[in-house]
Coordinates of C-alpha atoms and ligand atoms in Angstrom, one line a residue:
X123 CA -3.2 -1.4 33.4
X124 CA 0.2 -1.4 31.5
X125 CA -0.7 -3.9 28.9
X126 CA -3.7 -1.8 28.4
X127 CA -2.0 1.2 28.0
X128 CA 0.1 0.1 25.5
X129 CA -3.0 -1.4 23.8
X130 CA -4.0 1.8 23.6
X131 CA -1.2 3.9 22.6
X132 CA -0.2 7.3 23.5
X133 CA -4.1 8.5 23.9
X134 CA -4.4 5.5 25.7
X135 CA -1.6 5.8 28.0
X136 CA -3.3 9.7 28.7
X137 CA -6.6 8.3 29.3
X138 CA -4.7 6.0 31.4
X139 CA -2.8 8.6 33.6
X140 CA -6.0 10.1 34.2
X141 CA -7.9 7.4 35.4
X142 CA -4.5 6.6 38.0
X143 CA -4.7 9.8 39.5
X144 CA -8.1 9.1 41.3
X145 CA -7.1 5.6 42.0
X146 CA -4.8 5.0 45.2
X147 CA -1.3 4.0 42.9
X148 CA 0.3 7.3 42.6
X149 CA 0.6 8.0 39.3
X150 CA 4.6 8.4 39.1
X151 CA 4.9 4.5 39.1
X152 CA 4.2 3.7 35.5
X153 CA 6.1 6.1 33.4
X154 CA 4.6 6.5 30.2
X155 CA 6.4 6.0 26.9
X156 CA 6.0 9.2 25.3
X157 CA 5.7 10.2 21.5
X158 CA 9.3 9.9 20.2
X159 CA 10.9 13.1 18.1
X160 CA 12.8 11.1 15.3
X161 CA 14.5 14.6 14.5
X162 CA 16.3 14.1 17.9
X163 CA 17.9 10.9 16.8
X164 CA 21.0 10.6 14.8
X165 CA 20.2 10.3 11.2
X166 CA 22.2 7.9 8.9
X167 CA 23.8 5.6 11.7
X168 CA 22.0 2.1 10.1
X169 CA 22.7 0.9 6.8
X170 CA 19.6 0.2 4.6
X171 CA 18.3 -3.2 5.0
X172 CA 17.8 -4.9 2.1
X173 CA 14.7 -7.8 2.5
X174 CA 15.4 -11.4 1.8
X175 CA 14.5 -12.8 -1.9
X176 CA 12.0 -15.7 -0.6
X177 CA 13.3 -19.1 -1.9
X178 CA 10.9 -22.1 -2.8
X179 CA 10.8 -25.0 -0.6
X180 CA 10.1 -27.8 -3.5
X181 CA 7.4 -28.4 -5.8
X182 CA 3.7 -29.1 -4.8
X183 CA 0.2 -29.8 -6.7
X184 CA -2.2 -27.5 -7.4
X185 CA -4.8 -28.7 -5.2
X186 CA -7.6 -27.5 -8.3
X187 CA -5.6 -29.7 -10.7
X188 CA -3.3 -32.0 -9.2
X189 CA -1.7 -32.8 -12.4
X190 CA 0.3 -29.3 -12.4
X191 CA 3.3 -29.3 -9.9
X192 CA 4.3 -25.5 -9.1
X193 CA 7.0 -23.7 -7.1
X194 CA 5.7 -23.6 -3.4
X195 CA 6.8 -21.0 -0.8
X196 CA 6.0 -21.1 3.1
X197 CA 5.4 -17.7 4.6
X198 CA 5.1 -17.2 8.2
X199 CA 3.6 -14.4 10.2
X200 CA 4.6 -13.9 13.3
X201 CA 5.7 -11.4 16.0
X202 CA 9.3 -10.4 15.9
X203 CA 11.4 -7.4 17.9
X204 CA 13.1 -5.4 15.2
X205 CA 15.3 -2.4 15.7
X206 CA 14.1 0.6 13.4
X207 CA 17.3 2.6 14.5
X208 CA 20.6 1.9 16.2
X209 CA 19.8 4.5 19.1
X210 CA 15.9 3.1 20.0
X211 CA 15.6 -0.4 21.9
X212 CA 13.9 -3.0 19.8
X213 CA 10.2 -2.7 18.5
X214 CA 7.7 -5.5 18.4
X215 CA 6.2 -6.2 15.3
X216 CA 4.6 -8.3 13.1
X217 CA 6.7 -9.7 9.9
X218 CA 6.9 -12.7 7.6
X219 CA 10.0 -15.0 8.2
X220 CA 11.6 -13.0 10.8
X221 CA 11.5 -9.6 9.2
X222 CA 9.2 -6.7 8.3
X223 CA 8.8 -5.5 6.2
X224 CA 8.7 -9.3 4.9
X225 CA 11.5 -10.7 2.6
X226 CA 10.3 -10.6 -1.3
X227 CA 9.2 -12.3 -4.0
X228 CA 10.9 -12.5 -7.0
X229 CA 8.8 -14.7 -9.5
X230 CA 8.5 -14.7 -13.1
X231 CA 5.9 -13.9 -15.6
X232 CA 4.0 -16.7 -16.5
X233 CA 5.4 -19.0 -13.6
X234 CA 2.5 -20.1 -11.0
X235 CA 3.4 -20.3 -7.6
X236 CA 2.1 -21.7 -4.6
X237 CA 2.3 -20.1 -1.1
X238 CA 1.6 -21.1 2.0
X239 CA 0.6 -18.0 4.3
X240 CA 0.8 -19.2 7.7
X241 CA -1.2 -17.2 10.4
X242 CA 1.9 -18.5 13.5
X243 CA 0.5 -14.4 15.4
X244 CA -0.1 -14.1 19.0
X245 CA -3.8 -14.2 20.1
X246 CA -4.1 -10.8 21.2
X247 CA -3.8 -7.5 19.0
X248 CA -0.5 -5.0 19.7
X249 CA -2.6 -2.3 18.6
X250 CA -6.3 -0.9 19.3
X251 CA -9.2 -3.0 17.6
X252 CA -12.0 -0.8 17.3
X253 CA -14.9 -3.5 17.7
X254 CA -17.4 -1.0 16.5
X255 CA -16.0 -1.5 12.6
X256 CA -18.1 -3.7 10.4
X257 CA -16.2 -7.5 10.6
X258 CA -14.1 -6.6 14.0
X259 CA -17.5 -7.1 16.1
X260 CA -16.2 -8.6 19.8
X261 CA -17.8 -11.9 18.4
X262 CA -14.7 -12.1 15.9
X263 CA -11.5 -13.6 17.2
X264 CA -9.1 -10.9 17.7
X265 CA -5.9 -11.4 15.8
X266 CA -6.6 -13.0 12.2
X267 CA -5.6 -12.2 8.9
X268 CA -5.7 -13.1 5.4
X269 CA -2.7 -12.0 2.6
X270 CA -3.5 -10.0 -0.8
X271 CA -0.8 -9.7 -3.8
X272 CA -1.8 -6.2 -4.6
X273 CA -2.4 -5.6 -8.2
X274 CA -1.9 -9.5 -8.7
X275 CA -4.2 -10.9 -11.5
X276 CA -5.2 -13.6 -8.8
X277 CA -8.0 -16.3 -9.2
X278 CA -10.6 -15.5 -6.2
X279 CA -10.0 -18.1 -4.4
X280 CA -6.3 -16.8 -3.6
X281 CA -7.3 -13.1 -3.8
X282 CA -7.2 -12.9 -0.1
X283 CA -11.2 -11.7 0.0
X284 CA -11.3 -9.7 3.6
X285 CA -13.7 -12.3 5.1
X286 CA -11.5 -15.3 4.5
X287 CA -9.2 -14.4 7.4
X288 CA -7.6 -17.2 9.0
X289 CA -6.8 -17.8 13.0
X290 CA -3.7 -18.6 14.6
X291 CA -2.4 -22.0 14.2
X292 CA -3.8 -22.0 10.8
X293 CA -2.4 -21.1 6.9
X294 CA -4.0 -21.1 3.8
X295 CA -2.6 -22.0 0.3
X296 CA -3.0 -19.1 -2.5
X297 CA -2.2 -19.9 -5.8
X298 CA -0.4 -16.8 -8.1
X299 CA -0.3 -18.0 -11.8
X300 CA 1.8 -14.8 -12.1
X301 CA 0.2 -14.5 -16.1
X302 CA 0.7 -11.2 -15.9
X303 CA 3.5 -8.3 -17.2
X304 CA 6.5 -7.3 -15.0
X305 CA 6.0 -5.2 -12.4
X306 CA 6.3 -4.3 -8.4
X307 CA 3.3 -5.8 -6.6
X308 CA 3.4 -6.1 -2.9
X309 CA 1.5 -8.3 -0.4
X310 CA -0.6 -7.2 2.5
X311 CA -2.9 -7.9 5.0
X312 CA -6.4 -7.8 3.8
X313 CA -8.7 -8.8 7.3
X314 CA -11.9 -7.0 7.4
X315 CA -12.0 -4.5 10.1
X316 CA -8.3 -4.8 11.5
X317 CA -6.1 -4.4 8.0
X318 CA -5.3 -0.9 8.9
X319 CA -4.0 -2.6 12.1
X320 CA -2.2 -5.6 10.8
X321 CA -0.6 -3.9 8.1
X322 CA 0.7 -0.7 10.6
X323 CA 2.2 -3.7 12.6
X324 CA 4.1 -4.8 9.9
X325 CA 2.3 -6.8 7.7
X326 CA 3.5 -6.0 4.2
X327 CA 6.1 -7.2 1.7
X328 CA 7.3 -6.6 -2.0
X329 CA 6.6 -9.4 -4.8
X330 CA 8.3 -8.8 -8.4
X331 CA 7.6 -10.4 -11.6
X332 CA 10.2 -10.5 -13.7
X333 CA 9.8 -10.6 -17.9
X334 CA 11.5 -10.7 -20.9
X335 CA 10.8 -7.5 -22.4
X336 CA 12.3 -6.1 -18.4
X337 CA 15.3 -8.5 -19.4
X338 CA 16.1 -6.9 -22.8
X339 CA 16.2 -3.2 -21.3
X340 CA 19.4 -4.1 -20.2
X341 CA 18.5 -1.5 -16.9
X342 CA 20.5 -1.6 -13.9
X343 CA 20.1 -4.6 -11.9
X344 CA 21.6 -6.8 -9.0
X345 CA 22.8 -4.5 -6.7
X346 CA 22.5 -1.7 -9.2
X347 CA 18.3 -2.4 -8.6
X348 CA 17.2 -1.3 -4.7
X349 CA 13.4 -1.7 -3.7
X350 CA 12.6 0.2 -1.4
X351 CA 9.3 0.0 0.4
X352 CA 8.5 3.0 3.1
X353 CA 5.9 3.9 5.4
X354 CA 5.3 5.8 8.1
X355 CA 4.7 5.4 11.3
X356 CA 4.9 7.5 14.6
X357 CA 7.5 5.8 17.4
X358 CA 7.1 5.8 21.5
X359 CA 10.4 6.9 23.4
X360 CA 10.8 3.0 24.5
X361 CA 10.5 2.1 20.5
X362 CA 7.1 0.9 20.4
X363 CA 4.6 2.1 17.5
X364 CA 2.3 4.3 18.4
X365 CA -0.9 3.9 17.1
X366 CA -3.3 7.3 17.4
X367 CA -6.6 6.5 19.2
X368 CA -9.9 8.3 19.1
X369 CA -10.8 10.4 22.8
X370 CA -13.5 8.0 23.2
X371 CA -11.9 4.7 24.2
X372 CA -15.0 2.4 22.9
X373 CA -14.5 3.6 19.3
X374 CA -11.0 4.0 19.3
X375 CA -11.2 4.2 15.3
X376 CA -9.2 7.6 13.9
X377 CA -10.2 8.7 10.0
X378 CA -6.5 9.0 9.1
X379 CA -2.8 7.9 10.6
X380 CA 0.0 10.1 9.8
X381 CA 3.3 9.1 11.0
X382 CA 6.7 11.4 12.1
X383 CA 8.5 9.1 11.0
X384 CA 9.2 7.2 7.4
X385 CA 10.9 4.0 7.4
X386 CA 12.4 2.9 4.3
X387 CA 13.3 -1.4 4.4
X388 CA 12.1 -0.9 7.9
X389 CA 14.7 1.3 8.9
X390 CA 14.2 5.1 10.0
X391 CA 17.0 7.4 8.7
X392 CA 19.2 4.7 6.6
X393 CA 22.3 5.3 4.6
X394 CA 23.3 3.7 1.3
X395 CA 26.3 3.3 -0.4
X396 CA 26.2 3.6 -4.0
X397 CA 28.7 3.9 -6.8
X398 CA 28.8 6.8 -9.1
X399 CA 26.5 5.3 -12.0
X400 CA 22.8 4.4 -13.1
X401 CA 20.8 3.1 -10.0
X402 CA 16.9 1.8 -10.5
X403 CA 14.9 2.6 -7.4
X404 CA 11.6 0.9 -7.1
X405 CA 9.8 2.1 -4.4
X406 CA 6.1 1.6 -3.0
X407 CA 4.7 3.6 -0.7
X408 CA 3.4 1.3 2.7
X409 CA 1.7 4.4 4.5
X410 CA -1.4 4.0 6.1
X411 CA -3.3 7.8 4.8
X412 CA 0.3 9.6 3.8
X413 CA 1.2 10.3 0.2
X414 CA 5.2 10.6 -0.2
X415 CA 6.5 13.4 -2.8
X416 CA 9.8 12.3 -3.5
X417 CA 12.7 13.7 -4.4
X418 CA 16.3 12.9 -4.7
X419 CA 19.4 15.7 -3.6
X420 CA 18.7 18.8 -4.3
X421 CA 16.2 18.5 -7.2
X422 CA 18.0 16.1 -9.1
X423 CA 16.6 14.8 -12.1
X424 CA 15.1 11.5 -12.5
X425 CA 13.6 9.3 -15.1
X426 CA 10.9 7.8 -14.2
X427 CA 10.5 4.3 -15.8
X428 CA 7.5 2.6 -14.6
X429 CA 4.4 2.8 -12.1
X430 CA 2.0 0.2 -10.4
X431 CA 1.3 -2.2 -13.3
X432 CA 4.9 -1.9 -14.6
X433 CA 6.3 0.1 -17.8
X434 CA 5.3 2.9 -19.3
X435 CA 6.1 3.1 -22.9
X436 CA 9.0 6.2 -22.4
X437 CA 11.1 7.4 -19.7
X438 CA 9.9 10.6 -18.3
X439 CA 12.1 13.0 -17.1
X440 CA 11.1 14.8 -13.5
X441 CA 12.3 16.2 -10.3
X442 CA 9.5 14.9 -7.9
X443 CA 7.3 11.9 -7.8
X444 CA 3.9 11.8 -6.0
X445 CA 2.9 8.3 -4.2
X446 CA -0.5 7.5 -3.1
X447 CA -0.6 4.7 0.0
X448 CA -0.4 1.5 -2.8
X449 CA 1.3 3.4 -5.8
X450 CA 4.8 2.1 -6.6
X451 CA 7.4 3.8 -8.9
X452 CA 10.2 2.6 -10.7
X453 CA 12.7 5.1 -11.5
X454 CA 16.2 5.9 -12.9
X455 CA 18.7 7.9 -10.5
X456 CA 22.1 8.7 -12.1
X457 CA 24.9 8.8 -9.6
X458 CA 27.5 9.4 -12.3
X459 CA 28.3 13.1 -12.0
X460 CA 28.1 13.1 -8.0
X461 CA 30.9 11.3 -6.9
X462 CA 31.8 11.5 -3.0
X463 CA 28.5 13.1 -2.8
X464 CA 25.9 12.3 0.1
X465 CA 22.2 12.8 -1.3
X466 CA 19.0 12.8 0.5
X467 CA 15.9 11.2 -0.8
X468 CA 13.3 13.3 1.1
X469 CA 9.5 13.4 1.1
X470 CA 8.8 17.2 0.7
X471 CA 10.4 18.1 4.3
X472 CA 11.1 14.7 6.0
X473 CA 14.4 13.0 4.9
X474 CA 14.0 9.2 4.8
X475 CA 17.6 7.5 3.4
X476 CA 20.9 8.8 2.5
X477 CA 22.5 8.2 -0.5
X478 CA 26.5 7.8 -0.2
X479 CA 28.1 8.0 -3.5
X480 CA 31.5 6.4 -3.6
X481 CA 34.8 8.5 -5.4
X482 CA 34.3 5.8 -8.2
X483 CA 32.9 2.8 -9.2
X484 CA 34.1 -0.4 -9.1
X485 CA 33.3 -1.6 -12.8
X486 CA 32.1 0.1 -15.9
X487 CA 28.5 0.6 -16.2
X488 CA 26.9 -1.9 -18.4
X489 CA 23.2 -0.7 -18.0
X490 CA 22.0 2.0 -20.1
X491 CA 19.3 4.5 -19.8
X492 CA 16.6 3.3 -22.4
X493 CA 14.6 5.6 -25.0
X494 CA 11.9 3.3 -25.2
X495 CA 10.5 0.7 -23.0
X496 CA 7.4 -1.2 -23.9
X497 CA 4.0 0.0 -26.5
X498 CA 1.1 0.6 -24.5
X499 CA -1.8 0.9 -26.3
X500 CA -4.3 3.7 -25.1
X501 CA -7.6 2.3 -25.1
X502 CA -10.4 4.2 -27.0
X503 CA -13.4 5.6 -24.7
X504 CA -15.4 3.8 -27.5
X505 CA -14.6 0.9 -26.1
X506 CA -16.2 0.5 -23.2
X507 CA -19.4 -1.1 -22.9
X508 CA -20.7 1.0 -19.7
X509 CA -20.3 3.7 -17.8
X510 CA -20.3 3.2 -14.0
X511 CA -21.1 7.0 -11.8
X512 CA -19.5 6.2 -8.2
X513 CA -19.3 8.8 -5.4
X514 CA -16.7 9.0 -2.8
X515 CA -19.0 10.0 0.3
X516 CA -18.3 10.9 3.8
X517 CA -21.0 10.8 7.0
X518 CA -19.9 14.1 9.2
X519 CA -21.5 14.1 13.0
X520 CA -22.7 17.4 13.5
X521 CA -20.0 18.7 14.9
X522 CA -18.1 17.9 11.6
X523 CA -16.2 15.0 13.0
X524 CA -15.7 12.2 10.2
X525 CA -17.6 9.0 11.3
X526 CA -16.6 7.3 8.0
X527 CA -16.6 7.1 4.4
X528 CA -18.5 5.0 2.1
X529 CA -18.3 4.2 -1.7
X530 CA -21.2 5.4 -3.6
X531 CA -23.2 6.0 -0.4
X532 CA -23.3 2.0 0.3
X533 CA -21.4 0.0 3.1
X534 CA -19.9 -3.4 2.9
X535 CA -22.4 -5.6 3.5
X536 CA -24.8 -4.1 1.1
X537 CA -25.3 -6.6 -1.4
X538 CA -23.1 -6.4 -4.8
X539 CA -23.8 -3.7 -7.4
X540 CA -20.8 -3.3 -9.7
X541 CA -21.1 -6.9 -11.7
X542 CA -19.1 -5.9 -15.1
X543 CA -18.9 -9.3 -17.3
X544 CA -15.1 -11.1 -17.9
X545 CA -13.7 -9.5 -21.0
X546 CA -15.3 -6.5 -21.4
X547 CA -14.0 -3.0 -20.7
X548 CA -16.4 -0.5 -18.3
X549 CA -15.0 3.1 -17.8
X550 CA -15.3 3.6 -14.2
X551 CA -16.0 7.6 -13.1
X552 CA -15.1 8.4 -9.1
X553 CA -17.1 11.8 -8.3
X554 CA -15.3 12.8 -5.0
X555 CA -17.6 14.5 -2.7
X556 CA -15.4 14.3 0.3
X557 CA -12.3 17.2 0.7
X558 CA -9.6 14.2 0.6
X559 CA -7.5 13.0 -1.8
X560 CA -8.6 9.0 -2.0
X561 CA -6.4 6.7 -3.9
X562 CA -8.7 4.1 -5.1
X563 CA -7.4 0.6 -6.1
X564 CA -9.3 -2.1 -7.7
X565 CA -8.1 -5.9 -7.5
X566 CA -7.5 -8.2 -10.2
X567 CA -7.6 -5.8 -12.9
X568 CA -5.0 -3.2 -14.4
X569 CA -6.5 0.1 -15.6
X570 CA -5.5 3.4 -17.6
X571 CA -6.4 7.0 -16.1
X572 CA -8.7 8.9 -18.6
X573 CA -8.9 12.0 -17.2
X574 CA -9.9 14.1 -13.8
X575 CA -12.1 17.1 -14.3
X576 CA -13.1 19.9 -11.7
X577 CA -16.9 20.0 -10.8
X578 CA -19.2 22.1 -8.7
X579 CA -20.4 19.5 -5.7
X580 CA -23.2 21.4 -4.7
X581 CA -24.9 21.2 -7.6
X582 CA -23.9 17.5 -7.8
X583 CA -25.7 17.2 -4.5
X584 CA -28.6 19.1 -4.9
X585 CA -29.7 18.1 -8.6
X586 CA -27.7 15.2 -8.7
X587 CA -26.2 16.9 -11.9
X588 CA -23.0 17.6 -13.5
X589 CA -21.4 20.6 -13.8
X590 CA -17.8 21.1 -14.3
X591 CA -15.4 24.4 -13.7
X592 CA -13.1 23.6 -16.1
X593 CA -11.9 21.4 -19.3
X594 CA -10.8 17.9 -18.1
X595 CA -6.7 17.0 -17.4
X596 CA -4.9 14.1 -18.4
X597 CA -2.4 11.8 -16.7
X598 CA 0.6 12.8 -15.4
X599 CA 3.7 11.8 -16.3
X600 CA 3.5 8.9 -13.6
X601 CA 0.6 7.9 -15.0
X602 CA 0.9 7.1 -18.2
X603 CA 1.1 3.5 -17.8
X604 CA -0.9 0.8 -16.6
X605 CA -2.1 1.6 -13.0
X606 CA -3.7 -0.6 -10.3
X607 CA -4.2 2.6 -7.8
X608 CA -5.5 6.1 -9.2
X609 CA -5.7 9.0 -7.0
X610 CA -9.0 10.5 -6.9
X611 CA -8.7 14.1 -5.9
X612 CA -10.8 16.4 -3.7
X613 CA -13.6 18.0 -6.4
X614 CA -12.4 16.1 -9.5
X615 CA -14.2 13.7 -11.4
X616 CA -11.6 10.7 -11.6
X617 CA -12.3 8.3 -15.2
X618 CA -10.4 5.1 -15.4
X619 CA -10.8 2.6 -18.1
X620 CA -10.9 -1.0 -16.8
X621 CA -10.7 -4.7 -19.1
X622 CA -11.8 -6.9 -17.0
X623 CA -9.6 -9.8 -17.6
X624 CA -8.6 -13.0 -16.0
X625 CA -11.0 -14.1 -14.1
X626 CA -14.6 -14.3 -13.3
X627 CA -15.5 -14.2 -9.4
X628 CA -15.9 -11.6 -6.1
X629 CA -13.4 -9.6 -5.4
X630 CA -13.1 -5.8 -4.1
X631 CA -12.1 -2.7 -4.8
X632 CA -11.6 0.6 -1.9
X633 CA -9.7 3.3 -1.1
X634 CA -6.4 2.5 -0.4
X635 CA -6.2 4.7 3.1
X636 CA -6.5 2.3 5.4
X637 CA -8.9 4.1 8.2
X638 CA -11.2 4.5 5.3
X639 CA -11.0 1.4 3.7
X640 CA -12.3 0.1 7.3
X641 CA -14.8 2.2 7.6
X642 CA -16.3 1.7 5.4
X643 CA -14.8 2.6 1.8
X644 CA -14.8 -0.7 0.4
X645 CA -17.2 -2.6 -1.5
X646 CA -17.1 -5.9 -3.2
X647 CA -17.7 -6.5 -6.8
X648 CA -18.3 -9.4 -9.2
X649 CA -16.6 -9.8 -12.4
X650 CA -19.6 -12.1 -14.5
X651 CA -18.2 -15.2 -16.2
Ligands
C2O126 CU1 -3.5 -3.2 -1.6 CU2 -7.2 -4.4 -1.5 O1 -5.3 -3.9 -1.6
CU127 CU1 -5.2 -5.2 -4.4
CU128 CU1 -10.1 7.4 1.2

């Protein structure tokens, strides 16, 4: 009974309760864990961890040509007791060599690496497996996984497809030829059915690739340059996570997962000491469903320098940053005029990490803020060879409870029907039926945002027409650049305009909230040699 209540999480542990108090144990002798407060716990008591950079182990041959020796890593997965806050007793996780999230990456462009993910995981799940979802049937071992570099340009074979999960005691070697322009990618678990799950363990990590045109921005760097990965999740008075189940125990699968909490390195309610001078942030948000709006002290300007698929080709000026689960940011924070300040970055009304900004700093600033930072070409509508209509769907019961989402009204295992051929660009248009916000992320491929334009869904549905309320709106600020993620709001019809490049094979593209991507917002697609 306690295991399974803590399989089960806080719903769990209710359902739990109940079933004790018709059995003959009184009730009173399991005390549940219950849903931790995080406002009751002292903020700014743990200094900001800041992950590992990985280190290669030697040099190994690339198993498809032998010939090539590259740069091998060894990750391990495995389940660790971490301390999210100095007042909570340890929480079990999952991480990669002894930490989550897992230490990072720091590679260069057009260096191949090799890793070596190795699956070292207990047998059984720390969270609820809903068996009902499509690849996490009871037939399917129970703890596996399988690693994706998000927004990697990543031959198939090492794309970490959902179905090519491994089992405990086994590892699988992905090749990253990293031909590609700097940027803040991050790894993740990708297993069919159970991501959602993995990842809310723990299962995450950042990956950089460095270039030259990064190295002649002169931008701050060393300890100047923090990443900062957060997420959210909600906390058990003993420290465990708390997973939020469905009432009905078989099905245990819940449409979204919003967190109290956000962890920033892992670490809920951080401080950081800083000098008064030019900082560069880049952060990702690690949420399961939550979008972050950032924010830095009271409103202080920023300048924001680069998003998903790294630079844009100015620095934008702004007081708040939105961040889709996925979407990364790289900005510019200037501490100069706050010395012996304490500023909080928040997320609208949570406060995740405190900023302490010393009397003075220790050397003069070398880093500059730049005018310019790389051309990016916008890429003509006329050049796209097809135009691809794809709904964003979602089955209601009847009582209007979400039993899932789908992608263009057609589940995973539907056979393939988005086959664009290598090296052409398709323009990709998202018609959002649903009344969520879905950030929608295609693999292998970097993409710009067109436009999003309001249109009437009835008519959409009843005629299968389009008619839209009003003229069309461009990118944000944010969004400027080269993106790998685009958020597809409620109403709006979403264009992106996709090269294919790279590499022919399967890969997939979904929603980037998790619940949804399991069921059943992803589909596979095949990029035609
Ligand atoms: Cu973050 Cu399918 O990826
Ligand atoms: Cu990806
Ligand atoms: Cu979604």
């Amino acid at each position: 009974m306690i295991s399974r209540r803590r399989f089960l999480g806080r719903a769990g542990a209710l359902a739990t309760a109940l079933a004790l108090e018709s059995s003959p144990i009184p009730a009173a002798i399991i005390p549940a864990p219950l849903a931790l407060d995080p406002t009751k716990l002292a903020p700014y008591v743990d200094p900001l961890p800041l992950p590992e950079i990985l280190r290669s182990t030697g040099l190994r041959a690339l198993p498809s040509d032998p010939s090539v020796k590259l740069p091998v890593y060894r990750v391990a997965m495995h389940e660790l007791q971490q301390k999210i806050h100095r007042d909570l007793p340890p929480t079990r996780l999952w991480g990669f060599n002894g930490a989550s999230p897992g230490p990072i990456f720091e590679t260069k462009s057009g260096q191949g690496i090799l890793v070596e993910w190795a699956n070292e995981l207990p047998l059984q799940h720390i969270l609820p497996v809903d068996h009902n979802l499509h690849g996490a049937e009871r037939s399917q071992p129970e703890v596996r996984c399988v690693i994706h570099v998000h927004g990697g340009r990543t031959p198939p074979q090492s794309d970490g497809y959902p179905e090519d999960w491994v089992v405990p005691g086994k590892s699988l070697l992905y090749h990253y030829p990293n031909q590609q322009e700097a940027a803040l990618l991050f790894y993740h678990d990708h297993t069919m059915g159970i991501n959602r799950l993995n990842i809310y363990a723990g299962l995450q990590g950042l990956f950089l690739i460095r270039d030259q045109t990064e190295a002649a921005l002169n931008l701050p760097s060393g300890p100047h340059e923090i990443p900062l990965l957060l997420c959210d999740r909600s906390l058990l008075t003993d420290g465990q996570l708390d997973y939020p189940v469905s009432p009905d125990p078989k099905a245990p699968w819940v449409p979204e997962v919003y967190g109290n909490a956000i962890l920033a390195n892992g670490k809920l309610f951080p401080y950081l000491d800083v000098e008064p001078r030019l900082y560069r942030l880049r952060v990702m948000n690690g949420s399961n469903a939550r979008f972050l709006r950032l924010s830095v002290g009271n409103l202080l300007p920023f300048d924001l320098i680069g998003s998903d698929q790294g630079f844009l080709a100015a620095p934008a000026t702004v007081k708040r940053v939105l961040l889709a689960p996925a979407e990364r940011t790289d900005i510019l924070v200037d501490f100069s005029a706050h010395a012996g300040e304490k500023l909080i970055l928040k997320s609208d009304s949570f406060d995740i990490l405190q900023f302490r900004v010393a009397p003075a700093a220790s050397t003069p600033a070398r880093s500059t803020k730049p005018t310019t930072l790389r051309p990016i070409a916008r890429i003509p509508e006329s050049q796209a060879v097809r135009t691809r209509r794809l709904t964003l769907d979602e089955m209601l019961s009847g009582i209007q409870e979400s039993m899932g989402m789908t992608l263009n009204n057609t589940p995973w295992h539907m056979p393939i029907t988005e086959k664009p051929v290598l090296n052409t660009t398709e323009i990709w248009e998202f018609v959002n039926l649903t009344e969520d916000a879905h950030p929608i992320h295609l693999h292998l491929v970097r993409f710009q945002l067109l436009d999003r334009r309001p249109f009437d869904a009835f008519t959409f549905q009843d005629k299968g027409e389009l008619h839209f309320y009003g003229p069309p709106a461009g990118p944000s600020p944010d969004e400027t650049g080269w993106k790998d993620t685009i958020r597809c709001e409620p109403g709006h019809v979403t264009r992106i305009i996709i090269p294919f490049e790279g590499f022919a094979g399967r890969y997939v593209w979904h929603c980037h909230i998790l619940e949804h991507e399991a069921n059943d917002m992803m589909r596979p697609y095949h990029v035609i040699a």
